[in-house]
Short mmCIF file of C-alpha atoms and ligand atoms in Angstrom, two decimals:
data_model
loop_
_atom_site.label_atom_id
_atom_site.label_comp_id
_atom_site.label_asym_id
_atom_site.label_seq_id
_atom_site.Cartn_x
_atom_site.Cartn_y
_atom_site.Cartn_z
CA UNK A 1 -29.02 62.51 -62.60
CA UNK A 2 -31.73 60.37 -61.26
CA UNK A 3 -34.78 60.87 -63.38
CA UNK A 4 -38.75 61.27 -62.16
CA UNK A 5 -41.62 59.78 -63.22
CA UNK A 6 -43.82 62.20 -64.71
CA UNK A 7 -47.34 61.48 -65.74
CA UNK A 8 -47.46 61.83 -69.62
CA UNK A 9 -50.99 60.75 -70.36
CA UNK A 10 -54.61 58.92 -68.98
CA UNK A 11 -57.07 56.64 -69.83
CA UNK A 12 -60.42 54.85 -68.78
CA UNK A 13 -62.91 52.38 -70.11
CA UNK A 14 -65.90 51.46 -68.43
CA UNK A 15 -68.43 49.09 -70.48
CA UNK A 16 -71.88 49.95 -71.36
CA UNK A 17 -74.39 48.43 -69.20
CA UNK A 18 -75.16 50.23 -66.07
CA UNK A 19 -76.90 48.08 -63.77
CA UNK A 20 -78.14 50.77 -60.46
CA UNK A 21 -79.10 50.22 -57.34
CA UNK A 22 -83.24 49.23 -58.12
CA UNK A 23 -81.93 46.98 -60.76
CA UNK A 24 -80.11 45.10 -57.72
CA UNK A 25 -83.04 45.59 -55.48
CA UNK A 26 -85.07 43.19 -57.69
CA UNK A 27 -82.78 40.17 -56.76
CA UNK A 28 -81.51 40.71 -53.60
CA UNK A 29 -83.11 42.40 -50.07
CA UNK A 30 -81.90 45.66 -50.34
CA UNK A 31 -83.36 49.09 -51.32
CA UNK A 32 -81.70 52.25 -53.43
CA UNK A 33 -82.01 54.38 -50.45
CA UNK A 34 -80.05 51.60 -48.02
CA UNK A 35 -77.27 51.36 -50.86
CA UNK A 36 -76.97 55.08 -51.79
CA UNK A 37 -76.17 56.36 -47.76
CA UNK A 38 -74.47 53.54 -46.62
CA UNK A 39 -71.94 53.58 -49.83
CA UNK A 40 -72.51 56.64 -51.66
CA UNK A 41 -73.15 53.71 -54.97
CA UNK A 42 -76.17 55.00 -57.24
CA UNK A 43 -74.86 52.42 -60.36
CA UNK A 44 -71.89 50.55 -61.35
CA UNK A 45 -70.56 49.31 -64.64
CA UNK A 46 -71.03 45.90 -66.02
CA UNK A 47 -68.89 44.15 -68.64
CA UNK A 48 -70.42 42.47 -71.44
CA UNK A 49 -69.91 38.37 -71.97
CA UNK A 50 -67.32 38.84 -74.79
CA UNK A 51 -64.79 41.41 -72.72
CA UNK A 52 -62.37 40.27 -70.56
CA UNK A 53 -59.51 41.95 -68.31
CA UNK A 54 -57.48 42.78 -71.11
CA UNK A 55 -59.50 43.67 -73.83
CA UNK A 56 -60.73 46.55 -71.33
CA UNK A 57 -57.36 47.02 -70.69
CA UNK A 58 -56.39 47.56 -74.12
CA UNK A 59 -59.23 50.61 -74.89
CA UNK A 60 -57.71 52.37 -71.58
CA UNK A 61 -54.26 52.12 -72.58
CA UNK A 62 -55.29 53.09 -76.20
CA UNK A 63 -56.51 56.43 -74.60
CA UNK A 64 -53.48 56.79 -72.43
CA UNK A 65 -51.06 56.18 -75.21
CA UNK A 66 -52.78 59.04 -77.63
CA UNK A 67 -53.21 60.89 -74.70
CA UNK A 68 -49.53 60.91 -74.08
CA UNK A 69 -48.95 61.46 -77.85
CA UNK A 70 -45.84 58.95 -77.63
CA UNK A 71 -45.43 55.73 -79.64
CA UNK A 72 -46.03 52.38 -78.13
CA UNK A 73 -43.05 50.90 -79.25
CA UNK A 74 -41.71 53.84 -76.62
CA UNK A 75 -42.72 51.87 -73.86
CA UNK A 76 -40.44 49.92 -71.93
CA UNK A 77 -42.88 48.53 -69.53
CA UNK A 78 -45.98 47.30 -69.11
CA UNK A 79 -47.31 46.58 -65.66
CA UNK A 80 -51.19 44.81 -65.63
CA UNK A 81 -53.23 45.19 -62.09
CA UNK A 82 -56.10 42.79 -61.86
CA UNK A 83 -57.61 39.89 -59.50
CA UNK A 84 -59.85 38.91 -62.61
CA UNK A 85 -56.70 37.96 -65.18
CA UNK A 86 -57.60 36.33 -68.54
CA UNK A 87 -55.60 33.33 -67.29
CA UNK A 88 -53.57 31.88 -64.72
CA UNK A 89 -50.54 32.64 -67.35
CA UNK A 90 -49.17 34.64 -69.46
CA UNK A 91 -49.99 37.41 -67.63
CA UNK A 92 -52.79 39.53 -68.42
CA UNK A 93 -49.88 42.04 -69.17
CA UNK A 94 -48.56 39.99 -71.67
CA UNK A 95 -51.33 39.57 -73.36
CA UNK A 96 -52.11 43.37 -73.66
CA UNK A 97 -48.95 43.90 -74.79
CA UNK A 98 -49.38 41.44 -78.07
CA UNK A 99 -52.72 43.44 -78.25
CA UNK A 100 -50.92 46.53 -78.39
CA UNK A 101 -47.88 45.22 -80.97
CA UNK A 102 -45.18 46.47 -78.73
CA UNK A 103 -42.45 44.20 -78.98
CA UNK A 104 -38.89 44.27 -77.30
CA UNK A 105 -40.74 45.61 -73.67
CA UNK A 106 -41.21 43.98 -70.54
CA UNK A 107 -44.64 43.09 -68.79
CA UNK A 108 -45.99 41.41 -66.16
CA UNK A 109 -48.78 41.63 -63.61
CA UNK A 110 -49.14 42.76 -59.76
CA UNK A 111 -51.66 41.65 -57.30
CA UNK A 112 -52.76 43.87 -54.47
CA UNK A 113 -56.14 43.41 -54.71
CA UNK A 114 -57.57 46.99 -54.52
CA UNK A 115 -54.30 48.93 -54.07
CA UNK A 116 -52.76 47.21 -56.93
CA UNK A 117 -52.64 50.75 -58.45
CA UNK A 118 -50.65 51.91 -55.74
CA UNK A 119 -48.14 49.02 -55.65
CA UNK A 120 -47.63 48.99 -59.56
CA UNK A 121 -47.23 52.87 -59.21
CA UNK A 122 -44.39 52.30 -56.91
CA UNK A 123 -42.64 49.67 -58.99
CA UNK A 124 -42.53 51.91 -62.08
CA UNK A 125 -41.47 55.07 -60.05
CA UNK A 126 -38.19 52.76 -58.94
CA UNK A 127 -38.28 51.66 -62.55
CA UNK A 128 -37.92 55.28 -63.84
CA UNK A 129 -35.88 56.59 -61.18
CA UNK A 130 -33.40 54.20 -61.37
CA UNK A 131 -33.16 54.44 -65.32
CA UNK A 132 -34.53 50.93 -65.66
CA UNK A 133 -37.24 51.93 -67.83
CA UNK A 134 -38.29 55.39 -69.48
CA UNK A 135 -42.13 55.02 -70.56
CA UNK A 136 -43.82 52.62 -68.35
CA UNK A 137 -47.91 51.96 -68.90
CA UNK A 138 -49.43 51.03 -65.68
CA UNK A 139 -52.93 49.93 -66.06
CA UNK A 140 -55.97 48.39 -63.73
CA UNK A 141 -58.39 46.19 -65.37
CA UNK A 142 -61.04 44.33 -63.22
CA UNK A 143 -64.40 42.25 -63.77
CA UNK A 144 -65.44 42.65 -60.51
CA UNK A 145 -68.70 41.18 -61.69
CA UNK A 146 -67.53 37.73 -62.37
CA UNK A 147 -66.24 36.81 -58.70
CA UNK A 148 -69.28 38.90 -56.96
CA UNK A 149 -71.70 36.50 -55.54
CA UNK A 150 -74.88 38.35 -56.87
CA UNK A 151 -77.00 36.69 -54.27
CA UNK A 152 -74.98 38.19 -50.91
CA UNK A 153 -76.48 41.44 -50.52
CA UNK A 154 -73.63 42.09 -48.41
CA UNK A 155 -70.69 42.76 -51.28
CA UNK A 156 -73.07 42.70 -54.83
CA UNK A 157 -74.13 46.27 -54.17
CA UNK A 158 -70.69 47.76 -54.16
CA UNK A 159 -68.53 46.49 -57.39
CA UNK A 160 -68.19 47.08 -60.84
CA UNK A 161 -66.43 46.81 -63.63
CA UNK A 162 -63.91 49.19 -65.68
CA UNK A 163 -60.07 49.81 -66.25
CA UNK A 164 -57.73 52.58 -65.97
CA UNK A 165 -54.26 53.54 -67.29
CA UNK A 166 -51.63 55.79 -66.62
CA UNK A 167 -48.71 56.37 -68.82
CA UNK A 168 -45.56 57.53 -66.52
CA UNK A 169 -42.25 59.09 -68.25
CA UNK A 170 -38.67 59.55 -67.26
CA UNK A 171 -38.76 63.56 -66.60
CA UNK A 172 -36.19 66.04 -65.23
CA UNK A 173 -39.41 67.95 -63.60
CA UNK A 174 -40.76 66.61 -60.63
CA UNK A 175 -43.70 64.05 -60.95
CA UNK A 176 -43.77 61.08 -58.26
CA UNK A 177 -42.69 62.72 -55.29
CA UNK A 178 -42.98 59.42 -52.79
CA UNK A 179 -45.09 55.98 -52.67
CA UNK A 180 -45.53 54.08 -49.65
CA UNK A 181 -47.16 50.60 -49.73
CA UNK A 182 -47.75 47.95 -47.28
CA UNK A 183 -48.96 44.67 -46.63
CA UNK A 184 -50.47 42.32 -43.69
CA UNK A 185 -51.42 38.96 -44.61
CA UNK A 186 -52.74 38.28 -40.38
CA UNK A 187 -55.88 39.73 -42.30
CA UNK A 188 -56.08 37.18 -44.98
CA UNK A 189 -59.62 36.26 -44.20
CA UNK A 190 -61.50 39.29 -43.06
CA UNK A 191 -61.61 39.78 -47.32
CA UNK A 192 -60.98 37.21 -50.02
CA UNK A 193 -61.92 35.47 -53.02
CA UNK A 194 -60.75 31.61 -53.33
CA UNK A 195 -59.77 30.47 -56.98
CA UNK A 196 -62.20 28.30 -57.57
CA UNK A 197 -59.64 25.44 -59.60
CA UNK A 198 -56.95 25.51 -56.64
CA UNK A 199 -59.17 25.53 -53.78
CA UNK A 200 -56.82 25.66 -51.26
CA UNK A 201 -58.91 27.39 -48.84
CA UNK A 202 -61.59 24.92 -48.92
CA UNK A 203 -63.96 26.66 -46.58
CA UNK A 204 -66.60 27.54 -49.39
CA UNK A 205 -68.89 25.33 -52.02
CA UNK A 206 -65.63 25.54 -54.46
CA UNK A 207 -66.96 29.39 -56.11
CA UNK A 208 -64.66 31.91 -56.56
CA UNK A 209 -66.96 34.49 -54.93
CA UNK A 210 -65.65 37.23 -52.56
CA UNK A 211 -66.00 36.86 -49.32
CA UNK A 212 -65.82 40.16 -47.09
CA UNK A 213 -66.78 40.85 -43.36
CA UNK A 214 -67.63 44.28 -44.41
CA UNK A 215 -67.70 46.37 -41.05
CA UNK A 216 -64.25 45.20 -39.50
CA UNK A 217 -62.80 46.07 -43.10
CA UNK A 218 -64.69 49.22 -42.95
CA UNK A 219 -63.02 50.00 -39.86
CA UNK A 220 -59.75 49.24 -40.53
CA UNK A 221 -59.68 50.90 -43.53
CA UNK A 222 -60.67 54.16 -42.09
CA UNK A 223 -57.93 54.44 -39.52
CA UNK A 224 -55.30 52.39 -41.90
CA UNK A 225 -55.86 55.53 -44.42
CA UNK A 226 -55.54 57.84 -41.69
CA UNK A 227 -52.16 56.96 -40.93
CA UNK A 228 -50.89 56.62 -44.28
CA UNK A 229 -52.29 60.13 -45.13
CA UNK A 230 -49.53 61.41 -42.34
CA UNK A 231 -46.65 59.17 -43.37
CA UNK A 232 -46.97 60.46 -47.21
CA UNK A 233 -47.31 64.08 -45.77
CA UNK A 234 -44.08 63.72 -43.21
CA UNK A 235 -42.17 62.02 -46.02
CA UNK A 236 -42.28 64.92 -48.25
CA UNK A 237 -42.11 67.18 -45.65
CA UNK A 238 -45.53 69.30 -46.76
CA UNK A 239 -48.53 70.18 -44.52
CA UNK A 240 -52.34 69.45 -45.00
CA UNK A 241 -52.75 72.59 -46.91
CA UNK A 242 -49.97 71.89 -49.66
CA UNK A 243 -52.25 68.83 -51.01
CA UNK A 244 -54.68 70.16 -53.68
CA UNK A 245 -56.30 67.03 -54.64
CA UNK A 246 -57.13 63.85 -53.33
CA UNK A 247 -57.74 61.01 -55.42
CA UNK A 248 -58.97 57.94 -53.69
CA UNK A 249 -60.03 53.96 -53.37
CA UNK A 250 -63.49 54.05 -54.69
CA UNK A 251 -64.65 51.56 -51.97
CA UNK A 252 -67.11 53.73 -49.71
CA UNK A 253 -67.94 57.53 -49.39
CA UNK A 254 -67.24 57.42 -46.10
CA UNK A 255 -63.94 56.36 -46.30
CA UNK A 256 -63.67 58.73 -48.48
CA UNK A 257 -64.90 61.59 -46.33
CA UNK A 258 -63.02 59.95 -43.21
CA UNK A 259 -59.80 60.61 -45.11
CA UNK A 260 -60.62 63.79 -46.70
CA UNK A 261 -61.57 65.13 -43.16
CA UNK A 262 -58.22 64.02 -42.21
CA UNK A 263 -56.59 66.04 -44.75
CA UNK A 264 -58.95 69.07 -43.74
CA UNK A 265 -59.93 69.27 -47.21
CA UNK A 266 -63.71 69.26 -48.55
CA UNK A 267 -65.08 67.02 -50.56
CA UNK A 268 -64.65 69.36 -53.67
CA UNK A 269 -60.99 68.92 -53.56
CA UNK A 270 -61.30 64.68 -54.11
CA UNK A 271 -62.57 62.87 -57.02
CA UNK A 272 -65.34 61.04 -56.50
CA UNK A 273 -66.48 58.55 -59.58
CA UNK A 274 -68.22 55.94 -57.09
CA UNK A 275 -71.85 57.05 -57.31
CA UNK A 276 -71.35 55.63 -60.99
CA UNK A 277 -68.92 53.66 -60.75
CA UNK A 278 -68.83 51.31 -57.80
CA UNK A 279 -65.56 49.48 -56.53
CA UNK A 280 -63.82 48.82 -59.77
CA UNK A 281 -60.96 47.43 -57.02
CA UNK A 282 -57.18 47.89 -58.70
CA UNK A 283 -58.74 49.89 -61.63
CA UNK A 284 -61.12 52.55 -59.43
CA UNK A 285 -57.94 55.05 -58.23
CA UNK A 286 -56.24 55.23 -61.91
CA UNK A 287 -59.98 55.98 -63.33
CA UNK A 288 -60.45 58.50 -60.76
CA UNK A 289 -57.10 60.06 -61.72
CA UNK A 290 -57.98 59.89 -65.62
CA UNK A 291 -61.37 61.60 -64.82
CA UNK A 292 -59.88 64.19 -63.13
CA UNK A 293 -57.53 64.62 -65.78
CA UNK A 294 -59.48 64.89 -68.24
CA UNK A 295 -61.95 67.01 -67.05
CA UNK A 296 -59.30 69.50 -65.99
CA UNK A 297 -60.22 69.81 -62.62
CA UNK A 298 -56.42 68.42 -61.96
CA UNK A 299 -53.60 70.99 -63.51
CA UNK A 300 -50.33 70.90 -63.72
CA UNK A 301 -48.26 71.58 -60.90
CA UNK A 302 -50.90 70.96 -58.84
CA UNK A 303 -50.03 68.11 -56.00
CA UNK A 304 -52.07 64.59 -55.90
CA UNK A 305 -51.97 62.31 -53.14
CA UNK A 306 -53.49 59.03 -54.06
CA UNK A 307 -54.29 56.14 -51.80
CA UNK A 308 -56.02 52.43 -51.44
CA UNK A 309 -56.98 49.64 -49.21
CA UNK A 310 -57.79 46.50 -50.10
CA UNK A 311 -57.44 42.73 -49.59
CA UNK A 312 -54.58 40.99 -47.82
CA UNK A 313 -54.59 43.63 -46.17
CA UNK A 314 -52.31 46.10 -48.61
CA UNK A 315 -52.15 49.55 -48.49
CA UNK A 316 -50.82 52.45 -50.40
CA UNK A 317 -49.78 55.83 -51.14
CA UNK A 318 -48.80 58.25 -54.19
CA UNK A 319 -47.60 61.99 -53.83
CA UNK A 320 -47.46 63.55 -57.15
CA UNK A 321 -46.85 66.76 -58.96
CA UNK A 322 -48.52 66.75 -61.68
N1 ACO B 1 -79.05 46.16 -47.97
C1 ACO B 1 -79.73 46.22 -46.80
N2 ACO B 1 -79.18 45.82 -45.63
C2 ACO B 1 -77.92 45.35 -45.65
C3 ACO B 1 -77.15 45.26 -46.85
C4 ACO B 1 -77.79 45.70 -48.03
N3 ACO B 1 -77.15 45.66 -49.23
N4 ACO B 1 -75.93 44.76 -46.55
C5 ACO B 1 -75.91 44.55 -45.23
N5 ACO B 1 -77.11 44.89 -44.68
C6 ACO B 1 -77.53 44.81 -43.29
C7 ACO B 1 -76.74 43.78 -42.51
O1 ACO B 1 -77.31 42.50 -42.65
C8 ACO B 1 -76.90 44.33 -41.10
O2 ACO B 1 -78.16 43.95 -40.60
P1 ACO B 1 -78.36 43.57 -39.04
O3 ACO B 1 -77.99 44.82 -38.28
O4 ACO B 1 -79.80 43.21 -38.98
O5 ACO B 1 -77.40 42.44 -38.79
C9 ACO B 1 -76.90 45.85 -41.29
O6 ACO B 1 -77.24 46.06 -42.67
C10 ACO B 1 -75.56 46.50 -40.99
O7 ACO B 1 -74.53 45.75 -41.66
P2 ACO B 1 -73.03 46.22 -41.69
O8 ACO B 1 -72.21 45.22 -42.45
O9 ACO B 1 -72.60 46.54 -40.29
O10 ACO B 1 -73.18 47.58 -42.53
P3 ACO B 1 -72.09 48.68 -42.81
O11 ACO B 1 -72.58 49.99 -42.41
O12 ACO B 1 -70.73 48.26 -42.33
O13 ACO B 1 -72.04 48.71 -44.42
C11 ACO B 1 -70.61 47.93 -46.17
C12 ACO B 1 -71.68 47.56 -45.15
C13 ACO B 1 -71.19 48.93 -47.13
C14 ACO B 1 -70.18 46.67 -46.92
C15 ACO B 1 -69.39 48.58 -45.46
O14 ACO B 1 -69.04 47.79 -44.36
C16 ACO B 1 -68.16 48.75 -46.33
O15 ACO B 1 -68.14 49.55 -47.24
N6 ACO B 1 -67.04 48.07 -46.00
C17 ACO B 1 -65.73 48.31 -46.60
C18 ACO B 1 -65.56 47.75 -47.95
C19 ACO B 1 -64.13 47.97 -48.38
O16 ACO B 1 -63.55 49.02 -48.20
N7 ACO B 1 -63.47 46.96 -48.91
C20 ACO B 1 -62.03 47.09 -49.20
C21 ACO B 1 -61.74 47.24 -50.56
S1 ACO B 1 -62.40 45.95 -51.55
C22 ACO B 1 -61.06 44.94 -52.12
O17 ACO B 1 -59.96 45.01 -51.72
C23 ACO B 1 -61.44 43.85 -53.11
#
């Protein structure tokens, strides 16, 4: 029998300096009241010099793994989201998984930019339905900080820093229902960030800031989301009113509300964690799930359609019974 991938646990870590809106307004031309109604950002989350990608990915998965109440040396996989690795290689992944002591598993990282959540979702649900794996720990760790150029007024006001986890089990109840992800590299350069040792863009002074023309991703975004809201709803065959939360991309409130309008649904019925947390990018949607979780806002049985857009352009979707 083909098994699902159930959601056995969450976590989140987000570091300890909060750096709001007036504490950007010092540096750059911008105001609190600009920030706050354009993004729906009040503060974001900044990591301290000695963390890194995986040692923030390490206190999530911690929480996930206890959350769970399974053993790490259960897990089978490990599957790292970041554009802010440790190194080029091993993988962040690998890294956390020495951190972790789990030996005899296999991990690696996925890039999506911000719907690196959604794509590393889908790979574990094949995982787990095709009886590849059994425990898989998916988690999102970004520094979103250390590639934001803090003097372009134009992307510093809406990232920050934080990682998620989600710990997904082979189950004979239903958990992922369907994931849809997609990718278009023609938009390559409406939203980027060069690595600064390769270079291979050469159009910038050799930082590896990112670059964004913020309204045309805006845009897209909003109907890109749109349409992927109806392909995860015709998939499974449900209407508007079956969905009881929506857990989305952190990346603007209004994207946010342009979706939930979509679904018909109020904003009471999505988690919101940007007005403190910012863009956290591949990390923002498995926080938003954990805070949900945990919270208990989100019970079982209840269905959860997650979804992100982000650089390349990628996209993605997530219906689950949780
Ligand atoms: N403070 C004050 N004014 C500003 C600021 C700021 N921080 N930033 C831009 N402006 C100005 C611009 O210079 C412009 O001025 P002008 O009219 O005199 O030229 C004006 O505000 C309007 O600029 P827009 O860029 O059109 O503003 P917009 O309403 O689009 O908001 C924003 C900008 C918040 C960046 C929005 O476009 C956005 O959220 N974009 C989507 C981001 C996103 O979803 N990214 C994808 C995921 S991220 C990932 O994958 C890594």
């Amino acid at each position: 029998m083909t098994a699902n991938a159930k959601i056995l646990g969450t976590g989140g870590y987000l570091p300890a300096e909060i750096r709001t809106n007036d504490d950007i307004s010092k540096t750059v031309d911008t105001s609190d009241a600009w920030i706050y109604e354009r993004t729906g950002i009040k503060s974001r989350r900044i990591a301290a010099p000695e963390e890194s990608a995986a040692s923030m990915a390490e206190i999530a998965a911690k929480q996930a793994i206890a959350n769970a109440a399974i053993n790490a040396s259960d897990i089978d996989l490990i599957i790292v989201t970041t554009g802010t690795p440790d190194c080029v290689y091993p993988s962040t992944a690998c890294i956390v998984q020495e951190r972790l002591g789990i030996k005899n598993c296999v991990a690696f990282d996925v890039q999506a930019a911000c719907s690196g959540a959604l794509f590393s979702l889908s790979i574990a649900d094949q995982y787990i339905k095709t009886g590849a794996a059994k425990n898989v720990l998916l988690i999102g760790s970004e520094l979103c900080s250390r590639i934001v150029d803090w003097t372009d007024r134009g992307t510093c006001i809406l990232f920050g820093d934080g990682a998620g986890a989600l710990l997904l089990g082979a189950s004979e109840e239903p958990g992922v229902l369907s994931t849809h992800i997609h990718s278009d590299g023609a938009y390559c350069d409406l939203l980027y960030c060069p690595n600064p040792q390769v270079e291979a863009r050469n159009d910038k002074n050799g930082l590896g800031f990112i670059n964004m023309r913020g309204n045309e991703v805006f845009k897209m975004a909003v109907t890109t989301l749109e349409r992927i809201v109806d392909e995860t709803l015709e998939a499974n065959n449900l209407s508007k009113a079956d969905i009881h939360w929506l857990v989305p991309h952190q990346a603007n409130i209004r994207i946010i509300a342009a979706t939930a309008k979509k679904l018909k649904m109020s904003l009471d019925q999505v988690i919101v964690t940007l007005e403190e947390q910012g863009n956290t990018s591949s990390a923002s949607v498995l926080l938003a799930l954990h805070q949900g979780i945990s919270d208990g806002r989100i019970q079982r049985g209840q269905n959860i359609l997650l979804e992100a857009f982000g650089a390349g352009f990628t996209w993605g979707s997530a219906l689950i019974k949780y």
